[in-house]
């Protein structure tokens, strides 16, 4: 039944299913919500690496495809679109093949930079022409197109405006464009740029994951934008205590979540042991004993293994479902699958059956 109606089940209902599976595990005694660890990861959207050149090319390609549907085949307008797209594609490849090496002499660098600017200006002129035609199409009666094409052409009109302005500002005027003003894909416009420290920037969404001693994922949230980990500290704790009606005894967090304010908020929730893997300044971990602190340090490290298992075992390194709602649904379905497997494994292990041995081999 789930397989037949997967696409129609809303993310919030899949998340409710996650909670219900965990409640069953708690009733069976496999999880007590006594110790909780939290970490965040990035799940990528199914887009190519965005550059101004590739985004302009995507706009020209998509707009050309839509306008061809509106033009009678083999007419002069149709042929003009084909020829113009071929020329724009040639410029796209030429721009991709210009490489400015740091070892080059200044004169050579300058010539290549001028060539790049010239080609980009030509490419943006192509985009401007096709944008004008898209605007005309929007202003005229487009009822002859299918509903999804009508919506696509209206969305594309807005997207081209933003991409044209940003590309001109950066490539021609040499001015910086802030991340919040950018579009990273015209196909998956919900995509965010995620930068964590000095690591490579990724394009997708940050996912905050909390788990317990049973390795069950107790709470999972797909975030919008690129919020700092320090701002994602409190929500999972409130969700877990509110959903399962259990008092959390100890928490273990990565150093990115550490702050004095977060520690005070955890104390308000009557959590006895509060451990961050990295503490600075006057901030100190609150623990009952050094032994408990060491246990929670080691316990938090297990969050990395759970995230790795979830992403690689349930195909969540990159999500190829389209749209933000379907993106969230795919992530939550992965958590459902992971939790069912974790409960099954724990149940078989508790009963020490022959099936447990088979399960160990399979896992």
Coordinates of C-alpha atoms in Angstrom, one line a residue, residues 190-194 204-206 222-228 324:
X190 CA 14.3 25.4 -3.0
X191 CA 18.0 24.4 -3.0
X192 CA 20.2 26.2 -0.3
X193 CA 23.9 26.6 -0.2
X194 CA 25.3 24.9 2.9
X204 CA 20.8 20.9 -0.7
X205 CA 19.4 21.2 2.8
X206 CA 20.7 20.8 6.4
X222 CA 14.8 19.3 7.3
X223 CA 15.9 22.9 7.7
X224 CA 15.4 25.9 5.4
X225 CA 18.5 28.1 4.6
X226 CA 21.8 27.5 6.3
X227 CA 21.1 28.0 10.1
X228 CA 24.0 27.7 12.5
X324 CA 10.9 20.7 -1.4

